[in-house]
Amino acid sequence: MPRGKRAVREAGSGAGGAAAAGGGPGAGGAFGTPAAGGGVAVAAPPFLLRPIPPPKSVVVPLPPAVLPAAGLAGVAGALLLPVDRPGVGWLLCGLAVAGAVVVADRRSRGGSAGALTWRNGGWAALALALLAVGTVRASGWLFVLCVLAAVVAGSLAVVGERTVHSVLYDMLAVPIEAVRAVPWVGRGAGRFASRRDGVARRIALAVLAAAGLVGVFVPLLASADAAFAAVVSAVVPELSVATLVRWCSVFAVVTLVVAGACYFLAAPAPRASADRPHRTKYGLEWTVPLVVLLVVFGVFVGVRLVVLFGGTEYVLRTGNLTSAEYARGGFWQLCAVTVLTLAIVAAALRWAPDATKADRLRQRLLLGTLSALTLVLVGSALSRMWTYQEAYGFTVLRLLVEVCELWFGAVFVLVLAALVRLRPAWLPRAAIGTAAAALLALAVLDPERLIADANLDRAAAGKPLDDRYLAGFSADVVPVVSARLPEPLRTCVLRRVLRDDTPDGWPAWNLSRSAARDVRFGPVTGCR
């Protein structure tokens, strides 16, 4: 008898024996239930005894186009990325990464249309626009925020539509998959190196031969012509141990970023279904708290209207506060209220019942009124912060919290739009997109110039000017300081702003730093 049939017959006899020992098919047992045909249906094994599925890096093959695309992007990143300052090289590196991912994805699919759509292209364009901020703005804190936002936008560009994972995974998909892709790339590189046709050895020899020729002929030609030597010195940085370590580190990071994006696209996460999530059956536990919160907000807004129309002096007099102290004492509390209200609205949109027409009407009415009242709180918080800044000066932190509060207001406007059809699945990505757009708009407005202008306006009105704080800014403030500060304070502030300025290689070229180097200093005097 063939081995397969013998195994099936033995399994059947074993099942029959177990059924007989248990008192027949009707008896049932701990591991079996009566089957329709009189046999016993064996239950699935316990979870801990189930076989562990192989990891994704073993099951999914590495497409041949991934390794060269990731390697070329890594080389471009190592040569172009100025890790210590904003510069045009960040944008060029982003373009190299985006191009490598698109080409590798298309080549992996045989030239057919890949998984990338216009939504992916929109997020990719937003990520590149954020990286382009380093070309025109020299502010370090602003560019760090732009790079972080570009990482999030780039991850959403790869992910595309919603997945079954949370939005937090979608925001960090590329960094997460880059770590997971390490064994995937390692196995693929090992198979490529062990090919019988010796293509890996031929590529290595070609690269070494090209590097040797460049190493011999470029120094000879540079010593023969001064103009060519100037071009070489401008393009090629001075080689040192620190430079080689930086090149290797950037090469590894950029290569893994491209590999992580290709790893996700090779086997994407399942898409989220359009079905509504599980919701509670009864609305009482949502209605009562929301109504109470609406009453509290309504009373607060009423009090604010009284203060707005003539009650400010009474509040300040009874509280023994100045106008600035009154503004400072309420801003952070209103910010906390805004964040908590946003969490409550998100939870209600996610879990509150909306099966019947009455449920949907109640949800629109309560959440819409709550969002509208919260917009009033946002306006109150912004007016308080403006009053405080008028009294004590404008700073980066105060500007950032104002922008963040404005973003909260924009999110509540999006919530009001989502309540029209009660389909909030698009809200998380829309909120992320508005945050990145707000950061990009802030970069266009040049925040350090805005702060410097506002503080100089206060000084012109007779209020004190903190020139030490002004001197801590980047080269973005040089045009304002040069045009508006009188001597000798102008030269003192400009020298402190540019004290750490060093020449840029062409990948680190920046418009603000380049323009600031043309400024002329006044006579040197005693500076604090």
mmCIF file of C-alpha atoms in Angstrom, residues 8-157:
data_model
loop_
_atom_site.group_PDB
_atom_site.id
_atom_site.type_symbol
_atom_site.label_atom_id
_atom_site.label_comp_id
_atom_site.label_asym_id
_atom_site.label_seq_id
_atom_site.Cartn_x
_atom_site.Cartn_y
_atom_site.Cartn_z
ATOM 1 C CA VAL A 8 -4.607 8.242 6.093
ATOM 2 C CA ARG A 9 -6.035 4.807 7.012
ATOM 3 C CA GLU A 10 -4.038 4.678 10.247
ATOM 4 C CA ALA A 11 -5.210 8.166 11.170
ATOM 5 C CA GLY A 12 -8.806 7.188 10.498
ATOM 6 C CA SER A 13 -8.537 4.009 12.598
ATOM 7 C CA GLY A 14 -6.955 6.001 15.395
ATOM 8 C CA ALA A 15 -9.794 8.494 15.324
ATOM 9 C CA GLY A 16 -12.322 5.688 15.357
ATOM 10 C CA GLY A 17 -10.639 4.061 18.331
ATOM 11 C CA ALA A 18 -10.678 7.294 20.214
ATOM 12 C CA ALA A 19 -14.367 7.689 19.485
ATOM 13 C CA ALA A 20 -15.088 4.164 20.699
ATOM 14 C CA ALA A 21 -13.130 4.665 23.857
ATOM 15 C CA GLY A 22 -14.971 7.851 24.578
ATOM 16 C CA GLY A 23 -18.382 6.211 24.434
ATOM 17 C CA GLY A 24 -19.140 6.590 20.722
ATOM 18 C CA PRO A 25 -19.723 9.594 18.563
ATOM 19 C CA GLY A 26 -22.354 11.040 20.804
ATOM 20 C CA ALA A 27 -20.203 11.132 23.877
ATOM 21 C CA GLY A 28 -17.907 13.968 22.851
ATOM 22 C CA GLY A 29 -14.761 14.753 24.745
ATOM 23 C CA ALA A 30 -12.260 17.374 25.665
ATOM 24 C CA PHE A 31 -10.609 17.376 22.247
ATOM 25 C CA GLY A 32 -13.417 16.241 19.980
ATOM 26 C CA THR A 33 -17.014 17.035 19.083
ATOM 27 C CA PRO A 34 -19.478 14.919 17.105
ATOM 28 C CA ALA A 35 -19.088 15.422 13.363
ATOM 29 C CA ALA A 36 -21.957 15.476 10.911
ATOM 30 C CA GLY A 37 -20.969 12.130 9.356
ATOM 31 C CA GLY A 38 -20.661 10.314 12.683
ATOM 32 C CA GLY A 39 -16.921 10.874 13.116
ATOM 33 C CA VAL A 40 -15.052 13.120 15.499
ATOM 34 C CA ALA A 41 -13.816 16.608 14.525
ATOM 35 C CA VAL A 42 -10.457 17.126 16.196
ATOM 36 C CA ALA A 43 -10.003 20.634 17.632
ATOM 37 C CA ALA A 44 -7.086 22.807 16.658
ATOM 38 C CA PRO A 45 -3.990 22.416 18.819
ATOM 39 C CA PRO A 46 -3.329 24.963 21.562
ATOM 40 C CA PHE A 47 -1.754 28.243 20.513
ATOM 41 C CA LEU A 48 1.644 27.459 22.043
ATOM 42 C CA LEU A 49 1.787 24.119 20.190
ATOM 43 C CA ARG A 50 1.064 25.547 16.752
ATOM 44 C CA PRO A 51 3.991 25.716 14.322
ATOM 45 C CA ILE A 52 5.665 29.111 14.145
ATOM 46 C CA PRO A 53 5.345 30.590 10.648
ATOM 47 C CA PRO A 54 8.614 31.512 8.965
ATOM 48 C CA PRO A 55 9.589 35.190 9.064
ATOM 49 C CA LYS A 56 8.759 37.453 6.168
ATOM 50 C CA SER A 57 12.429 37.858 5.294
ATOM 51 C CA VAL A 58 12.635 34.129 4.510
ATOM 52 C CA VAL A 59 9.381 33.812 2.551
ATOM 53 C CA VAL A 60 9.618 36.978 0.428
ATOM 54 C CA PRO A 61 12.406 36.786 -2.198
ATOM 55 C CA LEU A 62 14.711 39.758 -2.711
ATOM 56 C CA PRO A 63 14.123 41.247 -6.186
ATOM 57 C CA PRO A 64 17.363 41.653 -8.151
ATOM 58 C CA ALA A 65 16.824 45.409 -8.583
ATOM 59 C CA VAL A 66 16.801 46.189 -4.842
ATOM 60 C CA LEU A 67 20.506 45.742 -4.109
ATOM 61 C CA PRO A 68 21.848 48.013 -6.883
ATOM 62 C CA ALA A 69 19.164 50.645 -6.262
ATOM 63 C CA ALA A 70 19.811 50.711 -2.516
ATOM 64 C CA GLY A 71 23.576 50.710 -3.046
ATOM 65 C CA LEU A 72 23.517 53.614 -5.498
ATOM 66 C CA ALA A 73 21.230 55.598 -3.187
ATOM 67 C CA GLY A 74 23.594 54.884 -0.301
ATOM 68 C CA VAL A 75 26.576 56.149 -2.305
ATOM 69 C CA ALA A 76 24.633 59.289 -3.257
ATOM 70 C CA GLY A 77 23.701 59.869 0.379
ATOM 71 C CA ALA A 78 27.285 59.404 1.565
ATOM 72 C CA LEU A 79 28.580 61.928 -0.957
ATOM 73 C CA LEU A 80 25.732 64.459 -0.801
ATOM 74 C CA LEU A 81 24.309 64.519 2.725
ATOM 75 C CA PRO A 82 25.682 67.252 5.047
ATOM 76 C CA VAL A 83 24.766 65.679 8.378
ATOM 77 C CA ASP A 84 25.888 68.625 10.514
ATOM 78 C CA ARG A 85 23.928 71.452 8.869
ATOM 79 C CA PRO A 86 21.031 72.241 6.506
ATOM 80 C CA GLY A 87 21.966 72.293 2.853
ATOM 81 C CA VAL A 88 20.903 71.412 -0.658
ATOM 82 C CA GLY A 89 22.405 67.933 -0.223
ATOM 83 C CA TRP A 90 19.410 66.878 1.903
ATOM 84 C CA LEU A 91 17.054 67.515 -0.992
ATOM 85 C CA LEU A 92 19.373 65.739 -3.444
ATOM 86 C CA CYS A 93 19.618 62.743 -1.120
ATOM 87 C CA GLY A 94 15.824 62.651 -0.794
ATOM 88 C CA LEU A 95 15.488 62.678 -4.572
ATOM 89 C CA ALA A 96 17.996 59.808 -4.814
ATOM 90 C CA VAL A 97 16.066 57.742 -2.254
ATOM 91 C CA ALA A 98 12.711 58.404 -3.924
ATOM 92 C CA GLY A 99 14.099 57.565 -7.364
ATOM 93 C CA ALA A 100 15.737 54.362 -6.109
ATOM 94 C CA VAL A 101 12.502 53.140 -4.488
ATOM 95 C CA VAL A 102 10.399 53.872 -7.585
ATOM 96 C CA VAL A 103 12.862 52.248 -9.986
ATOM 97 C CA ALA A 104 13.371 49.180 -7.790
ATOM 98 C CA ASP A 105 9.615 48.733 -7.360
ATOM 99 C CA ARG A 106 8.944 48.972 -11.090
ATOM 100 C CA ARG A 107 11.823 46.685 -12.027
ATOM 101 C CA SER A 108 10.652 44.169 -9.432
ATOM 102 C CA ARG A 109 7.230 44.090 -11.074
ATOM 103 C CA GLY A 110 8.588 43.628 -14.593
ATOM 104 C CA GLY A 111 7.842 47.149 -15.734
ATOM 105 C CA SER A 112 4.126 46.917 -14.918
ATOM 106 C CA ALA A 113 2.323 49.485 -12.816
ATOM 107 C CA GLY A 114 3.535 49.207 -9.251
ATOM 108 C CA ALA A 115 1.823 49.755 -5.937
ATOM 109 C CA LEU A 116 2.644 53.480 -5.955
ATOM 110 C CA THR A 117 -0.272 55.790 -6.798
ATOM 111 C CA TRP A 118 -0.945 59.538 -6.836
ATOM 112 C CA ARG A 119 -1.492 59.418 -3.052
ATOM 113 C CA ASN A 120 2.018 58.075 -2.642
ATOM 114 C CA GLY A 121 3.282 60.785 -4.963
ATOM 115 C CA GLY A 122 1.580 63.517 -2.926
ATOM 116 C CA TRP A 123 3.178 62.383 0.332
ATOM 117 C CA ALA A 124 6.545 62.009 -1.407
ATOM 118 C CA ALA A 125 6.302 65.556 -2.774
ATOM 119 C CA LEU A 126 5.511 66.834 0.733
ATOM 120 C CA ALA A 127 8.537 64.992 2.145
ATOM 121 C CA LEU A 128 10.827 66.458 -0.523
ATOM 122 C CA ALA A 129 9.429 69.951 0.084
ATOM 123 C CA LEU A 130 10.249 69.619 3.779
ATOM 124 C CA LEU A 131 13.796 68.528 2.953
ATOM 125 C CA ALA A 132 14.098 71.475 0.573
ATOM 126 C CA VAL A 133 13.759 73.816 3.568
ATOM 127 C CA GLY A 134 17.431 73.136 4.256
ATOM 128 C CA THR A 135 18.305 74.811 0.975
ATOM 129 C CA VAL A 136 16.895 78.212 1.949
ATOM 130 C CA ARG A 137 16.733 78.314 5.769
ATOM 131 C CA ALA A 138 19.742 78.047 8.082
ATOM 132 C CA SER A 139 17.808 77.561 11.335
ATOM 133 C CA GLY A 140 18.868 74.287 12.944
ATOM 134 C CA TRP A 141 15.787 73.703 15.142
ATOM 135 C CA LEU A 142 13.460 74.377 12.210
ATOM 136 C CA PHE A 143 15.278 71.956 9.942
ATOM 137 C CA VAL A 144 15.289 69.199 12.566
ATOM 138 C CA LEU A 145 11.491 69.467 12.760
ATOM 139 C CA CYS A 146 11.310 69.413 8.961
ATOM 140 C CA VAL A 147 13.461 66.274 8.738
ATOM 141 C CA LEU A 148 11.291 64.476 11.307
ATOM 142 C CA ALA A 149 8.162 65.499 9.426
ATOM 143 C CA ALA A 150 9.789 64.354 6.162
ATOM 144 C CA VAL A 151 10.404 60.903 7.674
ATOM 145 C CA VAL A 152 6.707 60.632 8.564
ATOM 146 C CA ALA A 153 5.587 61.895 5.146
ATOM 147 C CA GLY A 154 8.020 59.531 3.432
ATOM 148 C CA SER A 155 6.672 56.569 5.391
ATOM 149 C CA LEU A 156 3.101 57.460 4.422
ATOM 150 C CA ALA A 157 4.287 57.797 0.819
#
